[in-house]
Amino acid sequence: MIDAVLVGCGAMSKAWLDAARQIDGLAIVGLVDLDADRAKARAREYDLGGAVIGTSLDAVLDQARPQAVFDVVVPAARRDVAFSAFAHHCHLLTEKPLADSPENARAIVEAARQTGRIHAVVQNRRYVANVRRIRRFLDSGAIGAATSIHADFFVAPHFGGFREEMAHVLLLDMAIHTFDAARYMVNGEPAGVHCQEWEPANSWYRQGSSASAVFDLGGGKVFTYAGSWCAAGFRTSWEGSWRIVAERGSLIWDGHEGLKAEAVVPGRDGMFDKIQPIEVPALDPADRVDGHLGIIRDFMRAIETGTEPETRGADNIKSLAMVFGAIESAETGRRVMIAKEAQ
C-alpha cells in the first residue's frame, strides 16, 4: 500500500482523485489547500473521511506520514511543495508544468536527485493512444527517420479567470503538451528555437494568445508549431493536428482517430515518387495509456520497483525548456539556444 497526500484541491484535483480511486494499493491519506473548506468538500465528495485535512503541507505530512505527495497547486507554489515533500522523504508526482521558471525547475530536479526521491510530471498527452502508436511506428523505420514535424493548434476557449490575464498564455499554459508530444514521438533533443507571439484584433486575452515557433530537435529534425487560443472556426483537436515528414514517406494525424501514413515505393508517376498507404499498427500491449490513471500507475510502479518513470522530472525539464526558450525568443526577437536549459 502506498499512502499519498494531495495538495491543491481546485478543479484539477478531481482528475487526480478520480484516477486514484481506481487504483488498488493507493490510499489518499491527506488533503491540503489554502482554503480548508475546499479540502473538506473534496474529502466528502470522495469519501475520504479518514484523511488528514489542513492548510499547511508540512503539518499534514508530519501527521499523515505518507510515501508520496501529489502536487496540484499553481506553478508559482511548485518549488515550495517540492522542497517540503523531499524534506519529509516523500516521492513527488506533480501536475504540469514542472515549475514556473527555468531556475526553479532545475532546483526541483536537483533536490530530487540529492534526496534520492522519485519525481515525475503529469505529462498526460504522452499517454494518448495515437501518440504511442506514432512513436512505435516511427521507431520501426517503416518510413525512415523523421525530418520535419509540423503541429497546428487552433481552438478558441473562453476560459474566463486567470488565463485571460496571463502573459504568454498559450506558451505557458498549453503548448508544453504539444512540445512534449513532438519531442517524444520523434525522440528529439531540443537545441534551439525562434518564436513569435502576437495578439490578434479579435483576441479576448491580455497577451500571448497566438504563437508560431520553429525548433531544432537535433539530428536534422525541425519542428514547427503554429497555435492560437482565439481562432474561432475549424477547431483542431486539443491534441493538435500533425504532419510528420520522414525520409521515405509521411504520416498525418488529425488529433482524433484519423491516423494515416504513406510510404515511398520504387518508381515514379511523372515527376513524383510513387507512394502507397502503409498501416500504422494498433497499440502494443506494452504501450501505456489512460492519461492521469496511467501516469499515477507508472509512478506507483516506480516507487515499488525503484525504476525511473517515463515522465520523470529530469527528462521533462527538456520539454519545459522548449517553453521557456520560446518565451525568451518571443520577448527578444532572436533565436534562443535551449540545450543548456535542458541539462
mmCIF file with all atom_site columns, C-alpha atoms in Angstrom, residues 200-280:
data_model
loop_
_atom_site.group_PDB
_atom_site.id
_atom_site.type_symbol
_atom_site.label_atom_id
_atom_site.label_alt_id
_atom_site.label_comp_id
_atom_site.label_asym_id
_atom_site.label_entity_id
_atom_site.label_seq_id
_atom_site.pdbx_PDB_ins_code
_atom_site.Cartn_x
_atom_site.Cartn_y
_atom_site.Cartn_z
_atom_site.occupancy
_atom_site.B_iso_or_equiv
_atom_site.pdbx_formal_charge
_atom_site.auth_seq_id
_atom_site.auth_comp_id
_atom_site.auth_asym_id
_atom_site.auth_atom_id
_atom_site.pdbx_PDB_model_num
ATOM 1  C CA . PRO A 1 200 ? -4.989  39.323 -32.982 1.00 0.00 ? 200 PRO A CA 1
ATOM 2  C CA . ALA A 1 201 ? -7.583  42.081 -33.056 1.00 0.00 ? 201 ALA A CA 1
ATOM 3  C CA . ASN A 1 202 ? -10.311 39.606 -32.090 1.00 0.00 ? 202 ASN A CA 1
ATOM 4  C CA . SER A 1 203 ? -8.454  38.281 -29.031 1.00 0.00 ? 203 SER A CA 1
ATOM 5  C CA . TRP A 1 204 ? -10.012 38.382 -25.569 1.00 0.00 ? 204 TRP A CA 1
ATOM 6  C CA . TYR A 1 205 ? -6.681  37.519 -23.885 1.00 0.00 ? 205 TYR A CA 1
ATOM 7  C CA . ARG A 1 206 ? -4.272  40.071 -22.451 1.00 0.00 ? 206 ARG A CA 1
ATOM 8  C CA . GLN A 1 207 ? -1.121  38.722 -24.100 1.00 0.00 ? 207 GLN A CA 1
ATOM 9  C CA . GLY A 1 208 ? 0.287   35.769 -25.989 1.00 0.00 ? 208 GLY A CA 1
ATOM 10 C CA . SER A 1 209 ? -2.804  34.019 -27.311 1.00 0.00 ? 209 SER A CA 1
ATOM 11 C CA . SER A 1 210 ? -1.154  33.287 -30.684 1.00 0.00 ? 210 SER A CA 1
ATOM 12 C CA . ALA A 1 211 ? 2.327   31.986 -31.421 1.00 0.00 ? 211 ALA A CA 1
ATOM 13 C CA . SER A 1 212 ? 4.477   30.443 -34.109 1.00 0.00 ? 212 SER A CA 1
ATOM 14 C CA . ALA A 1 213 ? 7.743   28.664 -33.353 1.00 0.00 ? 213 ALA A CA 1
ATOM 15 C CA . VAL A 1 214 ? 10.455  26.723 -35.174 1.00 0.00 ? 214 VAL A CA 1
ATOM 16 C CA . PHE A 1 215 ? 12.502  24.295 -33.067 1.00 0.00 ? 215 PHE A CA 1
ATOM 17 C CA . ASP A 1 216 ? 15.716  22.443 -33.780 1.00 0.00 ? 216 ASP A CA 1
ATOM 18 C CA . LEU A 1 217 ? 15.161  18.967 -32.306 1.00 0.00 ? 217 LEU A CA 1
ATOM 19 C CA . GLY A 1 218 ? 18.618  17.678 -33.177 1.00 0.00 ? 218 GLY A CA 1
ATOM 20 C CA . GLY A 1 219 ? 19.702  15.069 -35.686 1.00 0.00 ? 219 GLY A CA 1
ATOM 21 C CA . GLY A 1 220 ? 18.405  17.117 -38.611 1.00 0.00 ? 220 GLY A CA 1
ATOM 22 C CA . LYS A 1 221 ? 14.843  17.224 -37.208 1.00 0.00 ? 221 LYS A CA 1
ATOM 23 C CA . VAL A 1 222 ? 12.915  20.520 -37.370 1.00 0.00 ? 222 VAL A CA 1
ATOM 24 C CA . PHE A 1 223 ? 9.614   21.035 -35.531 1.00 0.00 ? 223 PHE A CA 1
ATOM 25 C CA . THR A 1 224 ? 7.222   23.842 -36.462 1.00 0.00 ? 224 THR A CA 1
ATOM 26 C CA . TYR A 1 225 ? 4.366   24.892 -34.186 1.00 0.00 ? 225 TYR A CA 1
ATOM 27 C CA . ALA A 1 226 ? 1.514   27.221 -35.080 1.00 0.00 ? 226 ALA A CA 1
ATOM 28 C CA . GLY A 1 227 ? -1.102  27.888 -32.451 1.00 0.00 ? 227 GLY A CA 1
ATOM 29 C CA . SER A 1 228 ? -3.878  30.177 -31.284 1.00 0.00 ? 228 SER A CA 1
ATOM 30 C CA . TRP A 1 229 ? -6.360  30.291 -28.444 1.00 0.00 ? 229 TRP A CA 1
ATOM 31 C CA . CYS A 1 230 ? -8.633  32.781 -30.203 1.00 0.00 ? 230 CYS A CA 1
ATOM 32 C CA . ALA A 1 231 ? -9.091  31.118 -33.622 1.00 0.00 ? 231 ALA A CA 1
ATOM 33 C CA . ALA A 1 232 ? -12.828 30.546 -33.971 1.00 0.00 ? 232 ALA A CA 1
ATOM 34 C CA . GLY A 1 233 ? -13.916 28.078 -36.659 1.00 0.00 ? 233 GLY A CA 1
ATOM 35 C CA . PHE A 1 234 ? -12.352 24.833 -37.930 1.00 0.00 ? 234 PHE A CA 1
ATOM 36 C CA . ARG A 1 235 ? -11.232 23.949 -34.417 1.00 0.00 ? 235 ARG A CA 1
ATOM 37 C CA . THR A 1 236 ? -8.430  21.425 -34.120 1.00 0.00 ? 236 THR A CA 1
ATOM 38 C CA . SER A 1 237 ? -8.309  18.714 -31.505 1.00 0.00 ? 237 SER A CA 1
ATOM 39 C CA . TRP A 1 238 ? -6.825  19.646 -28.130 1.00 0.00 ? 238 TRP A CA 1
ATOM 40 C CA . GLU A 1 239 ? -4.003  17.330 -29.236 1.00 0.00 ? 239 GLU A CA 1
ATOM 41 C CA . GLY A 1 240 ? -3.441  19.463 -32.353 1.00 0.00 ? 240 GLY A CA 1
ATOM 42 C CA . SER A 1 241 ? -3.238  18.439 -35.990 1.00 0.00 ? 241 SER A CA 1
ATOM 43 C CA . TRP A 1 242 ? 0.015   16.814 -37.144 1.00 0.00 ? 242 TRP A CA 1
ATOM 44 C CA . ARG A 1 243 ? 2.097   16.078 -40.228 1.00 0.00 ? 243 ARG A CA 1
ATOM 45 C CA . ILE A 1 244 ? 5.392   14.233 -39.819 1.00 0.00 ? 244 ILE A CA 1
ATOM 46 C CA . VAL A 1 245 ? 7.619   14.049 -42.876 1.00 0.00 ? 245 VAL A CA 1
ATOM 47 C CA . ALA A 1 246 ? 10.248  11.284 -42.917 1.00 0.00 ? 246 ALA A CA 1
ATOM 48 C CA . GLU A 1 247 ? 12.944  10.062 -45.284 1.00 0.00 ? 247 GLU A CA 1
ATOM 49 C CA . ARG A 1 248 ? 10.648  7.677  -47.151 1.00 0.00 ? 248 ARG A CA 1
ATOM 50 C CA . GLY A 1 249 ? 7.123   8.900  -46.540 1.00 0.00 ? 249 GLY A CA 1
ATOM 51 C CA . SER A 1 250 ? 4.812   10.902 -44.299 1.00 0.00 ? 250 SER A CA 1
ATOM 52 C CA . LEU A 1 251 ? 2.300   10.487 -41.503 1.00 0.00 ? 251 LEU A CA 1
ATOM 53 C CA . ILE A 1 252 ? -0.698  12.664 -40.710 1.00 0.00 ? 252 ILE A CA 1
ATOM 54 C CA . TRP A 1 253 ? -2.838  12.693 -37.564 1.00 0.00 ? 253 TRP A CA 1
ATOM 55 C CA . ASP A 1 254 ? -5.901  14.857 -37.032 1.00 0.00 ? 254 ASP A CA 1
ATOM 56 C CA . GLY A 1 255 ? -5.567  14.688 -33.247 1.00 0.00 ? 255 GLY A CA 1
ATOM 57 C CA . HIS A 1 256 ? -8.626  12.443 -33.038 1.00 0.00 ? 256 HIS A CA 1
ATOM 58 C CA . GLU A 1 257 ? -8.819  8.957  -34.570 1.00 0.00 ? 257 GLU A CA 1
ATOM 59 C CA . GLY A 1 258 ? -7.645  9.886  -38.068 1.00 0.00 ? 258 GLY A CA 1
ATOM 60 C CA . LEU A 1 259 ? -4.117  8.488  -38.331 1.00 0.00 ? 259 LEU A CA 1
ATOM 61 C CA . LYS A 1 260 ? -2.677  7.649  -41.762 1.00 0.00 ? 260 LYS A CA 1
ATOM 62 C CA . ALA A 1 261 ? 0.718   7.087  -43.330 1.00 0.00 ? 261 ALA A CA 1
ATOM 63 C CA . GLU A 1 262 ? 2.091   6.798  -46.848 1.00 0.00 ? 262 GLU A CA 1
ATOM 64 C CA . ALA A 1 263 ? 5.431   5.319  -47.907 1.00 0.00 ? 263 ALA A CA 1
ATOM 65 C CA . VAL A 1 264 ? 7.565   5.816  -50.993 1.00 0.00 ? 264 VAL A CA 1
ATOM 66 C CA . VAL A 1 265 ? 7.792   2.739  -53.261 1.00 0.00 ? 265 VAL A CA 1
ATOM 67 C CA . PRO A 1 266 ? 10.009  2.137  -56.309 1.00 0.00 ? 266 PRO A CA 1
ATOM 68 C CA . GLY A 1 267 ? 9.159   4.049  -59.471 1.00 0.00 ? 267 GLY A CA 1
ATOM 69 C CA . ARG A 1 268 ? 7.798   7.443  -60.463 1.00 0.00 ? 268 ARG A CA 1
ATOM 70 C CA . ASP A 1 269 ? 4.468   8.915  -61.510 1.00 0.00 ? 269 ASP A CA 1
ATOM 71 C CA . GLY A 1 270 ? 5.751   11.661 -63.771 1.00 0.00 ? 270 GLY A CA 1
ATOM 72 C CA . MET A 1 271 ? 7.941   13.857 -61.603 1.00 0.00 ? 271 MET A CA 1
ATOM 73 C CA . PHE A 1 272 ? 6.620   12.427 -58.320 1.00 0.00 ? 272 PHE A CA 1
ATOM 74 C CA . ASP A 1 273 ? 7.793   9.371  -56.396 1.00 0.00 ? 273 ASP A CA 1
ATOM 75 C CA . LYS A 1 274 ? 5.221   6.621  -56.231 1.00 0.00 ? 274 LYS A CA 1
ATOM 76 C CA . ILE A 1 275 ? 3.625   6.242  -52.852 1.00 0.00 ? 275 ILE A CA 1
ATOM 77 C CA . GLN A 1 276 ? 1.245   3.803  -51.240 1.00 0.00 ? 276 GLN A CA 1
ATOM 78 C CA . PRO A 1 277 ? -0.707  3.718  -47.971 1.00 0.00 ? 277 PRO A CA 1
ATOM 79 C CA . ILE A 1 278 ? 1.015   1.906  -45.121 1.00 0.00 ? 278 ILE A CA 1
ATOM 80 C CA . GLU A 1 279 ? -0.660  0.706  -41.949 1.00 0.00 ? 279 GLU A CA 1
ATOM 81 C CA . VAL A 1 280 ? 0.166   2.281  -38.626 1.00 0.00 ? 280 VAL A CA 1
#
